[in-house]
Amino acid sequence: MADIQSVTRAQNIRYDRKTEALYIIDQSLLPNEEREIRLQTAEEMYDAIRSLRVRGAPAIGICAGYCMYVLAKSIRGEDQQVFLKKLSDYGEYLNSSRPTAVNLNWAIRLMLRTALENADCTRGQMLDALYEKAAAIHQDDIAKCRAISEYGLTLVEGGDGILTHCNAGPLATSWYGTALGPILLGTERGLKFRVFSDETRPLLQGARLTSYELQRAGVDVTLICDNMASIVMKNGWVQACFVGCDRVAANGDTANKIGTSGVAILARHYGIPFYVLGPTSTVDPDCPDGEHIPIELRDPEEIKTMWYQRPMALPEVKCYNPAFDVTDHELISGIVTEKGICRPPYTKSLAALSLKKA
Amino acid sequence: MADIQSVTRAQNIRYDRKTEALYIIDQSLLPNEEREIRLQTAEEMYDAIRSLRVRGAPAIGICAGYCMYVLAKSIRGEDQQVFLKKLSDYGEYLNSSRPTAVNLNWAIRLMLRTALENADCTRGQMLDALYEKAAAIHQDDIAKCRAISEYGLTLVEGGDGILTHCNAGPLATSWYGTALGPILLGTERGLKFRVFSDETRPLLQGARLTSYELQRAGVDVTLICDNMASIVMKNGWVQACFVGCDRVAANGDTANKIGTSGVAILARHYGIPFYVLGPTSTVDPDCPDGEHIPIELRDPEEIKTMWYQRPMALPEVKCYNPAFDVTDHELISGIVTEKGICRPPYTKSLAALSLKKA
C-alpha cells in the first residue's frame, strides 16, 4: 500500500512555504530520472508549460495558480494599479504558452479575480489571499480527482481490461488522476485491472508517464503503440476506455491528446464504452462545440528527430503535428466529473451542472 | 523525370551476374544512409529478413528467390538427393525468419519446385534453371506492380488526398510498389496528389521509407503520427486510403502492418474508401479467413528502446508488439491486384482469379 500511495498521492507540484519556493517534477525527464525543478521567473514558468515539464490540463491549472502567486510576490513597488497591471500581463504571458487546455486560462482568471477582489488590501493581505487561492485550486483538484475516481470506479469491474490514451494520472493532475483515478483507487481497494497504455506519439506520455505510474503502483499494465489499440480491442481484451480531457465543449465534444478521437471511433466499432474523465473546470460552457476549440500545432521535429539517436525522416519532409483532436460527443458513452457522470444528450446533462460562464 | 524514375525503378534487390553476388539496399539504415549490403550465407539472409533490412512482402519474395539460388550454388557435392535435401533445409530455415507474409513461403516453394523439376539435369543446368526462376519472380513482380499501379490509378483523381500506412513502395516490392504505385505512376504522368504517410510505429517504415521515397520522387507528402489519421480524415484531407498487404485470406480478410485495421475503421467512420493493393501472390486461397493468419509477435524493445537515445519506459513494463493485424473484409472497398480490382463479396471475386492452391 505504501508503494501505491507514493504514486496516487505523489507531489508533482509543490509549494514549499518555508523556503518560499515552487517546485515541479520535470515530467520531460521521466521515466529515467525523477527530478524536481524550481520555477522562479515567468520565463521558466512559460517554458515549463510550453515544454511539457508540467503537463496535463489540471496540473497546468494548479501550477499556474502557484506561478501567479510567485510572480505576484516578485512585483516591486506599492502602487496597486501598477501591481494589478503587471500581474495581468504575467497572466497573459503564461496563458499564451499553450492554447488548448482551458484550465490554464481558468486558473489564471481565478487568480486575477482574487487580486481584483483584494485591490484595497495591504500588499501582505493581497499575497496571503493569492496564496490561499492557489492552494485552494490545488486542494480542490485533489477532492475533485477523488470524486471522479469514485464515480469512474462504478463503470468497471475487477478483472476488466481498460485502455487509456496519453496520461491523465496523478502526474497530470494532483492525486489519483482523472482517467487513471478509478484504476488506482480500485487497485488500492484490491481490485485487479489489466490496463493497456497507448504510448501516445509523438511525446510518448503513455510510455513515459502512464506505464511508469501504473507499473510503480503495481497495476498490471501493458504498453502498446497507438496503432495497436485496434487489435487489442479485437482480441476482446478491453472492456472500457478511459481518457482525460483538455477542454469539453457545451455539447460534449471533447478536445484531448491527439489520437483520442481515433480510440473513440475504434471503441464504437468494437462496441466498447468510451468514457471521458475530468473536472468540471475542463468544461467550457462558453464553447458551443468542438469546431470552436483551438488546436495547438507543434514543432515537426517532435515527430522527426525528438528522442531519437538519428533523424527518422528526411529533413525536408513536411509534418502535420496537432497536439490534440476533438472527439465527437456522439462517440462518448459518458463524461465523468466530480459532480457525477453526465450522459447524452450532453447539452442537457452538462448544462445541468450549472457551471458559471466566463 | 530522372528524379522520379530513380525512385520508381530503384534497384533495391540486385543480383550481379558478373561478380555473382546478391545485393540489397539495407532498409534499416534509411533515410540516413543508402547502403548496399551483400548477402552470402544463409545466416546473413535469415538476419536480413528477420531484421527488416529487406522488407515488404513482395520484396521478401524476390530476395528469397535469389537467396535460394545463391545457396544452391554454395552446395558442394554431386549427389542430387543430397542437393535437394540441403536446398529444402535452407528453404525451411529462411522460411522461419518471418511467419506472416505469404510471399516468402511462396517464393521458396517456387524455387524448390523448380529444383525438383530439374532433378535429372546437370548441376550447371539446375543452377541456370534456378537463376532463371529467381529472375522471373523479380521480372514478374515488376510487371505486376505496373499493372497494380495502372488499376489503382483508376480509383483516384489528380488533387486527391491519399493516406497510406507503412511502406508499400518500390523498396517493398520491385518497381513502383503496390500502395504507392498509383501515386508514383500518376506523378510520372503529371498528376498531383497530397499524400499523408502514417509514420507506422514501432519500426517507422512510414517515416523512414514512405516519406523518403515520396519526397525524393517529388510527391507532396506530409508525415503524421499514426494517431493523427483520424484528425486528417476529419479535416477532409483524405479521399482514399491505399495500403499494401502481407497475406489476403480467401474471404478478403487482409493481414498488413499493425495499425492497418485501425485505419480501415477510421476510413469507414469518415466515409472514405479503403483499398488494399497487392499481387495475387499475396492472396492465400488455402487460408479461409483472417483467424487462420498467424500474427508475428516481435521484441518489446522495438517499442521501449529501439531508435531512442534513452529508454522510453521502465525496463519492467510489459509490451504487446504484434507486427501485423487483420483488417476485416467488410471494411475493404476493393482489393487491387495485377489481374484487376476485386470487389465484395471477396469470396467470389478472389476465387474468380483462379489462383492455384498450394
XYZ file of C-alpha atoms in Angstrom:
716
model
C 0.000 0.000 0.000
C 2.922 2.305 0.744
C 4.012 1.773 -2.820
C 0.708 2.624 -4.415
C 0.170 5.691 -2.220
C 3.558 7.033 -3.247
C 2.040 7.096 -6.723
C -1.556 8.101 -6.063
C -0.531 10.918 -3.715
C 2.689 11.977 -5.391
C 3.676 15.619 -5.036
C 4.170 16.591 -8.638
C 3.625 20.297 -7.869
C 4.756 21.559 -4.507
C 4.900 24.995 -2.971
C 7.262 24.983 -0.007
C 6.199 27.803 2.336
C 9.353 27.523 4.436
C 11.734 28.227 1.572
C 9.059 30.133 -0.365
C 9.780 28.085 -3.446
C 7.665 26.418 -6.142
C 8.816 23.008 -7.314
C 7.556 20.674 -10.008
C 8.642 17.205 -11.047
C 10.132 17.679 -14.513
C 7.946 15.260 -16.468
C 10.095 15.590 -19.575
C 12.822 13.563 -17.815
C 10.592 10.632 -16.802
C 10.805 7.643 -16.592
C 14.585 7.765 -16.474
C 15.007 10.453 -13.887
C 12.765 11.806 -11.122
C 13.959 15.348 -10.680
C 12.298 18.358 -9.061
C 12.957 21.714 -10.642
C 12.246 25.118 -9.137
C 10.219 27.705 -11.049
C 11.179 31.288 -10.225
C 10.828 33.514 -13.260
C 7.941 33.985 -15.672
C 10.194 32.694 -18.450
C 10.931 29.488 -16.545
C 7.217 29.031 -15.936
C 6.317 29.669 -19.573
C 8.987 27.206 -20.664
C 7.897 24.584 -18.137
C 4.355 24.621 -19.543
C 5.392 25.010 -23.193
C 7.980 22.215 -22.981
C 5.630 19.921 -21.094
C 7.798 19.769 -17.993
C 4.438 20.214 -16.314
C 1.554 18.887 -18.369
C -1.975 17.569 -18.006
C -4.748 20.135 -18.022
C -5.493 20.058 -14.262
C -1.788 20.049 -13.324
C -1.184 23.035 -15.587
C -4.026 24.820 -13.799
C -2.604 24.026 -10.348
C 0.868 25.060 -11.424
C -0.425 28.280 -12.987
C -2.099 29.215 -9.700
C 1.140 28.932 -7.758
C 3.045 30.603 -10.612
C 0.770 33.644 -10.395
C 1.387 33.792 -6.645
C 5.167 33.563 -7.086
C 5.052 36.247 -9.776
C 2.830 38.475 -7.611
C 5.424 38.271 -4.846
C 8.106 39.332 -7.287
C 6.345 42.559 -8.295
C 8.102 45.538 -6.701
C 6.555 48.875 -5.796
C 3.465 49.801 -3.786
C 1.085 51.148 -6.427
C -1.883 48.781 -6.634
C -2.822 49.754 -10.177
C 0.697 49.010 -11.357
C 0.638 45.755 -9.408
C -2.641 44.642 -10.976
C -1.469 45.608 -14.440
C 1.796 43.727 -14.055
C 0.059 40.657 -12.672
C -2.422 40.764 -15.525
C 0.474 40.981 -18.016
C 2.105 37.971 -16.398
C -1.182 36.095 -16.672
C -1.488 36.939 -20.344
C 2.072 35.801 -20.952
C 1.626 32.476 -19.140
C -1.712 31.926 -20.832
C -0.030 32.156 -24.240
C 2.199 29.168 -23.501
C -0.413 26.625 -24.629
C -3.752 27.361 -26.275
C -5.952 24.288 -25.920
C -6.361 23.383 -22.241
C -8.986 25.556 -20.638
C -7.604 25.027 -17.112
C -4.613 27.263 -17.707
C -6.819 30.186 -18.584
C -9.282 29.238 -15.859
C -6.677 29.234 -13.067
C -5.107 32.490 -14.239
C -8.504 34.175 -14.313
C -9.279 32.914 -10.796
C -6.015 34.347 -9.533
C -6.569 37.696 -11.265
C -10.108 37.888 -9.897
C -8.753 37.236 -6.416
C -6.257 40.055 -6.893
C -9.019 42.417 -8.029
C -11.207 41.448 -5.079
C -8.341 42.340 -2.768
C -7.310 45.522 -4.525
C -7.911 47.588 -1.396
C -5.881 45.370 0.947
C -2.294 45.736 2.016
C 0.364 44.001 0.000
C 0.704 41.319 2.685
C -3.031 40.638 2.725
C -3.113 40.543 -1.066
C -0.324 37.963 -1.217
C -1.967 35.888 1.515
C -5.219 35.887 -0.443
C -3.415 34.841 -3.620
C -1.589 32.028 -1.831
C -4.844 30.817 -0.302
C -6.472 30.800 -3.723
C -3.595 28.865 -5.329
C -3.619 26.330 -2.503
C -7.403 26.119 -2.804
C -7.153 25.322 -6.525
C -4.720 22.561 -5.585
C -6.807 21.126 -2.724
C -9.904 21.446 -4.814
C -8.325 19.351 -7.571
C -7.396 16.649 -5.073
C -11.014 16.491 -3.916
C -12.289 16.524 -7.486
C -9.945 13.749 -8.623
C -11.057 11.669 -5.676
C -14.712 12.167 -6.571
C -14.049 11.459 -10.274
C -12.229 8.284 -9.274
C -15.184 7.144 -7.160
C -17.687 7.812 -9.936
C -15.442 6.231 -12.565
C -14.991 3.124 -10.448
C -18.734 2.434 -10.738
C -18.234 1.957 -14.505
C -15.848 -1.020 -14.331
C -15.423 -4.298 -12.501
C -12.405 -6.107 -11.138
C -10.803 -8.132 -13.918
C -11.763 -5.646 -16.610
C -9.349 -4.583 -19.311
C -9.116 -0.804 -19.610
C -7.446 1.074 -22.435
C -6.138 4.582 -21.851
C -4.503 7.128 -24.119
C -1.887 9.699 -23.100
C -1.559 10.389 -19.375
C -4.300 11.513 -17.061
C -2.834 10.140 -13.861
C -1.523 11.799 -10.691
C 1.264 13.485 -12.678
C -1.294 15.212 -14.900
C -3.479 16.339 -12.008
C -2.943 16.237 -8.279
C -3.760 12.947 -6.572
C -5.100 9.789 -8.283
C -5.659 11.497 -11.605
C -8.766 11.519 -13.737
C -8.618 8.703 -16.330
C -6.239 6.693 -14.120
C -8.121 7.625 -10.939
C -10.639 4.762 -10.935
C -7.846 2.303 -11.770
C -5.630 3.494 -8.927
C -8.470 3.829 -6.427
C -9.748 0.375 -7.370
C -6.239 -1.029 -7.026
C -5.967 0.454 -3.526
C -9.165 -1.434 -2.747
C -7.781 -4.701 -4.009
C -9.366 -4.824 -7.469
C -7.279 -6.113 -10.372
C -7.420 -4.430 -13.754
C -5.485 -5.143 -16.932
C -4.576 -1.782 -18.379
C -3.423 -1.105 -21.943
C -1.490 2.118 -22.243
C -1.193 3.688 -25.699
C 2.349 5.042 -25.957
C 0.899 8.277 -27.374
C 3.131 9.676 -30.063
C 4.879 11.954 -30.543
C 5.616 12.875 -26.932
C 5.131 9.367 -25.568
C 3.254 10.326 -22.428
C 1.691 6.870 -22.325
C 5.071 5.127 -22.400
C 6.970 7.590 -20.257
C 4.296 8.536 -17.724
C 1.222 6.272 -17.701
C 3.015 2.943 -17.835
C 5.503 4.357 -15.317
C 2.816 5.409 -12.850
C 0.817 2.203 -13.194
C 3.841 -0.095 -13.030
C 5.066 1.646 -9.873
C 1.580 1.339 -8.381
C 1.598 -2.414 -9.001
C -1.105 -2.321 -11.687
C -0.973 -4.913 -14.497
C -0.096 -2.577 -17.362
C 0.811 -3.415 -20.966
C 2.359 -0.771 -23.169
C 1.267 -0.716 -26.816
C 1.876 1.537 -29.779
C -1.089 3.745 -30.658
C -1.777 1.721 -33.789
C -2.209 -1.479 -31.718
C -5.403 -0.298 -29.989
C -7.498 -1.886 -32.730
C -6.032 -5.406 -32.393
C -6.146 -5.223 -28.591
C -9.849 -4.360 -28.767
C -10.472 -7.012 -31.418
C -8.799 -9.579 -29.166
C -11.532 -8.877 -26.606
C -9.088 -7.542 -24.043
C -10.737 -4.149 -23.485
C -13.986 -3.623 -21.569
C -13.771 0.166 -21.284
C -11.725 3.137 -22.487
C -10.838 5.894 -20.006
C -9.321 9.137 -21.242
C -8.782 12.593 -19.796
C -9.739 15.859 -21.436
C -8.267 19.259 -22.133
C -11.478 21.043 -22.983
C -15.092 19.872 -23.120
C -17.491 21.986 -25.186
C -21.071 22.621 -24.102
C -22.331 19.889 -26.450
C -19.883 17.292 -25.099
C -17.348 17.487 -27.934
C -14.038 16.851 -26.204
C -10.531 18.006 -27.024
C -7.897 15.667 -25.679
C -4.478 14.395 -26.713
C -4.084 13.730 -30.415
C -5.367 10.251 -31.216
C -8.192 10.242 -28.691
C -10.848 10.582 -31.388
C -9.379 7.549 -33.145
C -9.606 5.487 -29.962
C -13.252 6.549 -29.589
C -14.055 5.505 -33.171
C -12.382 2.114 -32.645
C -14.262 1.652 -29.363
C -17.550 2.401 -31.106
C -16.674 -0.090 -33.863
C -15.936 -2.845 -31.351
C -18.870 -1.973 -29.064
C -16.712 -0.867 -26.129
C -17.826 2.032 -23.904
C -15.653 5.127 -24.143
C -15.521 7.463 -21.137
C -14.054 10.928 -20.730
C -12.976 11.813 -17.189
C -12.207 15.325 -15.994
C -13.083 18.035 -13.527
C -15.879 20.460 -14.380
C -13.190 23.153 -14.689
C -12.378 21.463 -18.003
C -15.911 22.056 -19.266
C -16.116 25.302 -21.196
C -19.767 26.419 -21.287
C -18.751 29.364 -23.487
C -17.634 26.964 -26.190
C -20.662 25.604 -28.071
C -18.899 22.715 -29.848
C -15.614 21.233 -30.966
C -15.356 23.496 -34.002
C -14.672 26.351 -31.587
C -11.777 24.700 -29.753
C -8.381 25.962 -30.961
C -5.998 23.108 -31.733
C -2.338 23.659 -30.952
C 0.067 22.782 -33.772
C 3.516 21.845 -32.562
C 7.054 21.558 -33.951
C 7.558 18.917 -36.708
C 10.813 17.953 -35.048
C 8.769 16.292 -32.291
C 7.892 13.715 -34.950
C 11.126 13.571 -36.940
C 14.042 13.926 -34.548
C 12.987 14.308 -30.919
C 14.052 11.418 -28.621
C 15.934 9.718 -31.453
C 19.590 8.834 -31.970
C 19.324 9.905 -35.577
C 16.673 11.574 -37.754
C 13.767 9.323 -38.708
C 12.750 11.212 -41.856
C 14.441 13.399 -44.434
C 14.900 16.959 -43.124
C 12.786 18.376 -45.962
C 9.747 16.148 -45.272
C 6.716 18.134 -44.068
C 4.907 17.110 -40.899
C 1.475 17.884 -39.523
C 1.699 17.791 -35.741
C -1.536 18.714 -33.957
C -1.276 18.190 -30.193
C -4.983 17.474 -29.755
C -8.012 16.298 -31.597
C -11.709 16.623 -30.904
C -13.793 13.565 -30.138
C -17.344 13.941 -31.313
C -19.849 13.863 -28.453
C -21.756 11.082 -30.211
C -18.819 8.736 -29.608
C -18.683 9.379 -25.870
C -20.559 6.996 -23.543
C -20.236 9.244 -20.506
C -18.361 12.251 -19.132
C -17.260 11.610 -15.570
C -16.906 14.758 -13.442
C -16.557 15.368 -9.723
C -20.269 16.179 -9.699
C -21.319 12.897 -11.249
C -21.492 11.130 -14.580
C -23.014 13.095 -17.442
C -24.770 11.026 -20.084
C -26.033 12.010 -23.536
C -27.548 14.343 -24.515
C -24.651 16.367 -23.145
C -26.070 19.764 -23.975
C -28.621 18.964 -21.297
C -26.522 16.967 -18.807
C -23.548 19.362 -18.896
C -25.864 22.365 -18.569
C -27.400 20.712 -15.503
C -24.012 21.071 -13.783
C -24.809 24.838 -13.810
C -21.258 25.905 -14.491
C -20.585 29.612 -14.472
C -19.812 31.205 -17.802
C -16.697 33.362 -18.054
C 11.586 12.794 -64.573
C 15.083 11.429 -63.965
C 14.477 12.044 -60.299
C 11.200 10.202 -60.087
C 12.463 7.252 -62.120
C 15.411 6.865 -59.772
C 12.737 6.177 -57.157
C 10.133 4.232 -59.135
C 12.766 1.972 -60.726
C 15.220 1.769 -57.853
C 17.263 -1.413 -57.603
C 16.559 -2.402 -54.033
C 17.447 -6.061 -54.744
C 20.126 -6.740 -57.331
C 21.839 -9.883 -58.479
C 25.066 -9.048 -60.275
C 25.857 -11.881 -62.670
C 29.346 -10.589 -63.368
C 30.528 -10.770 -59.771
C 27.971 -13.475 -58.930
C 26.809 -11.513 -55.939
C 23.416 -10.686 -54.389
C 22.988 -7.158 -53.062
C 20.147 -5.433 -51.214
C 19.711 -1.870 -50.029
C 19.783 -2.122 -46.244
C 16.410 -0.548 -45.455
C 17.176 -0.443 -41.735
C 19.669 2.378 -42.390
C 17.278 4.612 -44.354
C 16.687 7.531 -44.652
C 20.067 8.496 -43.261
C 22.246 6.203 -45.316
C 21.755 4.444 -48.664
C 23.984 1.427 -48.389
C 24.012 -1.830 -50.348
C 24.927 -4.961 -48.446
C 25.863 -8.320 -49.931
C 24.077 -11.486 -48.812
C 26.255 -14.597 -48.997
C 25.408 -17.026 -46.218
C 22.074 -18.441 -45.108
C 22.586 -16.742 -41.753
C 23.066 -13.338 -43.393
C 19.923 -13.904 -45.441
C 17.886 -15.002 -42.414
C 19.088 -11.964 -40.495
C 18.387 -9.599 -43.391
C 14.743 -10.715 -43.490
C 14.326 -11.030 -39.716
C 15.878 -7.609 -39.054
C 13.902 -5.955 -41.847
C 16.987 -4.992 -43.851
C 14.823 -6.269 -46.673
C 11.110 -5.945 -46.003
C 7.782 -5.663 -47.778
C 6.083 -8.921 -48.715
C 6.900 -8.820 -52.477
C 10.497 -7.696 -51.882
C 10.990 -10.515 -49.402
C 9.722 -12.921 -52.051
C 12.092 -11.544 -54.700
C 15.008 -11.609 -52.293
C 14.172 -15.164 -51.182
C 14.257 -16.336 -54.814
C 17.787 -15.026 -55.331
C 18.799 -16.261 -51.874
C 17.771 -19.803 -52.793
C 19.819 -19.531 -55.982
C 22.891 -18.278 -54.102
C 22.504 -21.041 -51.531
C 22.037 -23.670 -54.258
C 25.338 -22.549 -55.782
C 27.029 -22.983 -52.421
C 26.006 -26.627 -52.021
C 29.017 -28.876 -52.633
C 28.986 -32.487 -53.894
C 27.317 -34.071 -56.899
C 24.580 -36.208 -55.317
C 21.216 -34.784 -56.429
C 19.293 -36.222 -53.479
C 21.705 -34.593 -51.058
C 21.494 -31.366 -53.061
C 17.689 -31.320 -52.970
C 17.615 -32.155 -49.257
C 20.096 -29.385 -48.453
C 18.238 -26.840 -50.565
C 14.983 -27.833 -48.906
C 16.598 -27.385 -45.467
C 17.800 -23.930 -46.491
C 14.287 -23.107 -47.634
C 12.814 -24.213 -44.334
C 15.366 -22.151 -42.446
C 14.753 -18.986 -44.489
C 11.004 -19.502 -44.272
C 11.216 -19.466 -40.460
C 12.603 -15.930 -40.435
C 9.145 -14.297 -40.565
C 5.795 -16.037 -40.307
C 3.122 -13.691 -41.672
C 3.948 -12.732 -45.264
C 2.899 -15.464 -47.640
C 5.327 -14.343 -50.367
C 8.377 -15.667 -48.533
C 6.928 -19.150 -48.417
C 5.569 -18.769 -51.953
C 8.936 -17.845 -53.488
C 10.782 -20.591 -51.624
C 8.258 -23.172 -52.792
C 8.592 -21.968 -56.388
C 12.354 -22.338 -56.202
C 12.152 -25.811 -54.636
C 9.630 -26.912 -57.258
C 12.000 -25.681 -59.965
C 14.815 -27.708 -58.393
C 12.619 -30.809 -58.303
C 11.578 -30.338 -61.916
C 15.243 -30.226 -62.870
C 16.366 -33.090 -60.653
C 17.651 -35.039 -63.662
C 19.706 -32.196 -65.125
C 23.372 -31.445 -64.710
C 24.433 -29.181 -61.895
C 25.010 -26.358 -64.382
C 21.571 -26.751 -65.929
C 19.986 -26.929 -62.483
C 21.638 -23.676 -61.389
C 20.683 -21.982 -64.650
C 17.070 -23.024 -64.139
C 17.103 -21.702 -60.580
C 18.587 -18.385 -61.676
C 16.011 -18.053 -64.416
C 13.240 -18.706 -61.903
C 14.579 -16.143 -59.426
C 14.931 -13.562 -62.182
C 11.441 -14.438 -63.390
C 9.971 -13.843 -59.917
C 11.678 -10.455 -59.992
C 10.563 -9.509 -63.524
C 7.137 -10.837 -62.776
C 6.836 -8.543 -59.767
C 7.858 -5.544 -61.840
C 5.097 -6.341 -64.341
C 2.588 -6.958 -61.545
C 3.410 -3.705 -59.765
C 2.997 -1.855 -63.009
C -0.416 -3.431 -63.602
C -1.489 -2.782 -59.985
C -0.405 0.836 -60.370
C -2.494 1.207 -63.530
C -5.585 -0.317 -61.927
C -5.092 1.685 -58.721
C -4.766 4.902 -60.669
C -8.353 4.493 -61.905
C -9.522 4.859 -58.270
C -8.231 8.392 -57.684
C -8.061 11.759 -59.386
C -5.409 14.432 -59.549
C -5.661 16.650 -56.480
C -6.857 13.840 -54.234
C -5.501 13.336 -50.755
C -4.334 9.771 -50.177
C -3.448 8.273 -46.817
C -1.074 5.333 -46.643
C 0.200 3.224 -43.771
C 3.608 1.569 -43.523
C 5.570 1.240 -46.772
C 4.407 -0.482 -49.933
C 6.543 1.450 -52.379
C 9.404 0.424 -54.665
C 11.541 -0.515 -51.655
C 8.918 -3.020 -50.503
C 8.454 -4.539 -53.949
C 10.384 -4.077 -57.178
C 9.376 -1.040 -59.261
C 6.634 1.493 -58.409
C 5.345 -0.510 -55.471
C 1.793 -1.547 -54.718
C 0.116 1.021 -52.443
C 2.471 3.752 -53.663
C 2.337 2.516 -57.260
C -0.667 4.557 -58.434
C 0.734 7.639 -56.714
C 4.137 7.305 -58.382
C 2.734 6.332 -61.766
C 0.255 9.211 -61.591
C 3.064 11.582 -60.625
C 5.093 10.441 -63.650
C 2.061 11.390 -65.732
C 1.845 14.833 -64.189
C -0.945 14.303 -61.667
C -0.601 15.946 -58.259
C -1.592 14.101 -55.111
C -1.357 15.119 -51.472
C -0.156 12.071 -49.579
C -0.356 11.525 -45.827
C 2.139 8.982 -44.607
C 1.492 7.355 -41.219
C 4.866 7.070 -39.518
C 3.972 3.454 -38.591
C 5.280 2.591 -35.170
C 7.272 0.882 -33.906
C 9.590 0.434 -36.882
C 8.693 3.730 -38.536
C 8.565 2.468 -42.104
C 6.246 5.332 -42.994
C 8.676 7.959 -41.704
C 11.881 6.272 -42.792
C 10.811 4.767 -46.113
C 7.483 6.052 -47.468
C 8.053 9.747 -46.826
C 11.625 9.249 -48.088
C 10.538 7.627 -51.353
C 7.735 10.111 -51.999
C 9.796 13.174 -51.102
C 12.593 12.043 -53.426
C 10.048 11.445 -56.175
C 8.748 14.994 -55.810
C 5.359 13.985 -54.399
C 3.620 16.331 -51.921
C 3.925 14.166 -48.803
C 3.080 15.000 -45.196
C 4.316 12.781 -42.413
C 1.955 12.201 -39.493
C 1.962 10.039 -36.390
C -0.343 7.030 -36.633
C -2.742 8.584 -34.147
C -3.220 11.635 -36.382
C -5.005 9.708 -39.158
C -8.364 10.470 -37.539
C -7.953 14.266 -37.496
C -6.513 14.292 -41.031
C -9.580 12.400 -42.269
C -11.921 14.591 -40.224
C -10.308 17.670 -41.788
C -11.496 16.371 -45.175
C -7.970 15.957 -46.487
C -8.231 12.281 -47.460
C -10.175 10.973 -50.447
C -8.788 7.421 -50.411
C -6.623 5.086 -48.327
C -4.093 2.851 -50.094
C -2.324 0.104 -48.175
C -0.303 -2.956 -49.090
C -0.847 -6.467 -47.774
C 1.153 -9.326 -46.359
C -1.498 -12.018 -46.746
C -5.033 -11.905 -48.084
C -7.332 -14.744 -46.992
C -9.853 -16.309 -49.361
C -12.667 -14.201 -47.866
C -10.737 -10.935 -48.293
C -9.579 -10.567 -44.689
C -6.194 -8.907 -45.021
C -3.107 -9.066 -42.827
C -0.947 -5.999 -43.164
C 1.277 -3.875 -40.958
C -0.029 -3.341 -37.432
C -2.458 -0.441 -37.397
C -3.927 -1.080 -40.825
C -7.217 -2.322 -39.357
C -7.478 0.883 -37.345
C -7.020 2.990 -40.489
C -9.761 0.948 -42.187
C -12.167 1.504 -39.281
C -11.476 5.256 -39.309
C -11.954 5.365 -43.090
C -15.300 3.611 -42.719
C -16.324 6.072 -39.999
C -15.482 9.070 -42.169
C -16.907 7.542 -45.365
C -13.556 7.281 -47.157
C -12.830 4.326 -49.478
C -10.142 1.950 -48.229
C -8.179 -0.058 -50.802
C -5.746 -2.932 -50.401
C -3.164 -3.249 -53.186
C -1.016 -6.315 -53.772
C -0.047 -9.001 -56.240
C -2.127 -12.168 -56.389
C 0.858 -13.992 -54.890
C -0.205 -12.350 -51.644
C -3.619 -13.985 -51.820
C -3.630 -17.270 -49.941
C -6.534 -19.388 -51.211
C -5.669 -22.061 -48.625
C -6.421 -19.616 -45.841
C -10.211 -19.291 -45.384
C -10.182 -16.131 -43.220
C -8.172 -13.835 -41.000
C -8.496 -16.125 -37.985
C -6.131 -18.512 -39.762
C -3.352 -15.989 -40.413
C -0.503 -16.317 -37.899
C 0.463 -12.959 -36.411
C 4.128 -12.393 -35.665
C 4.883 -11.038 -32.177
C 8.117 -9.098 -32.001
C 10.566 -7.908 -29.360
C 9.171 -5.382 -26.787
C 12.401 -3.447 -27.085
C 11.237 -2.278 -30.515
C 8.688 -0.221 -28.570
C 10.690 0.737 -25.489
C 14.281 1.357 -26.506
C 14.891 0.905 -30.243
C 15.888 4.098 -32.097
C 15.954 6.108 -28.868
C 18.670 7.967 -27.036
C 17.336 6.643 -23.748
C 14.640 4.168 -22.684
C 11.088 5.456 -23.081
C 9.502 3.168 -20.471
C 10.585 1.411 -17.301
C 12.516 -1.788 -18.137
C 9.964 -3.917 -16.269
C 6.936 -2.618 -18.216
C 5.332 -5.314 -20.385
C 4.693 -4.659 -24.080
C 2.456 -6.295 -26.629
C 4.112 -5.923 -30.021
C 2.242 -7.614 -32.886
C 3.800 -6.811 -36.265
C 0.517 -7.151 -38.154
C -3.192 -7.003 -37.721
C -6.056 -8.314 -39.799
C -8.455 -5.942 -41.490
C -11.915 -7.397 -41.782
C -13.008 -7.853 -45.398
C -16.166 -5.836 -44.684
C -14.022 -2.725 -44.223
C -12.256 -3.064 -47.583
C -13.669 -1.184 -50.584
C -11.556 -3.059 -53.117
C -8.516 -5.313 -53.472
C -6.328 -4.170 -56.357
C -4.282 -6.944 -57.995
C -2.356 -7.207 -61.240
C -5.369 -9.046 -62.654
C -7.830 -6.294 -61.833
C -9.789 -4.844 -58.937
C -11.693 -7.339 -56.792
C -14.850 -6.019 -55.165
C -17.024 -7.537 -52.435
C -18.056 -10.264 -51.999
C -14.404 -11.291 -51.999
C -15.003 -14.997 -51.597
C -16.405 -14.801 -55.100
C -14.178 -12.134 -56.689
C -10.931 -13.584 -55.326
C -11.970 -17.100 -56.350
C -12.587 -15.775 -59.858
C -8.838 -15.043 -60.085
C -8.478 -18.870 -60.156
C -5.336 -18.913 -58.084
C -3.678 -22.270 -57.624
C -3.843 -23.763 -54.168
C -0.590 -24.953 -52.595
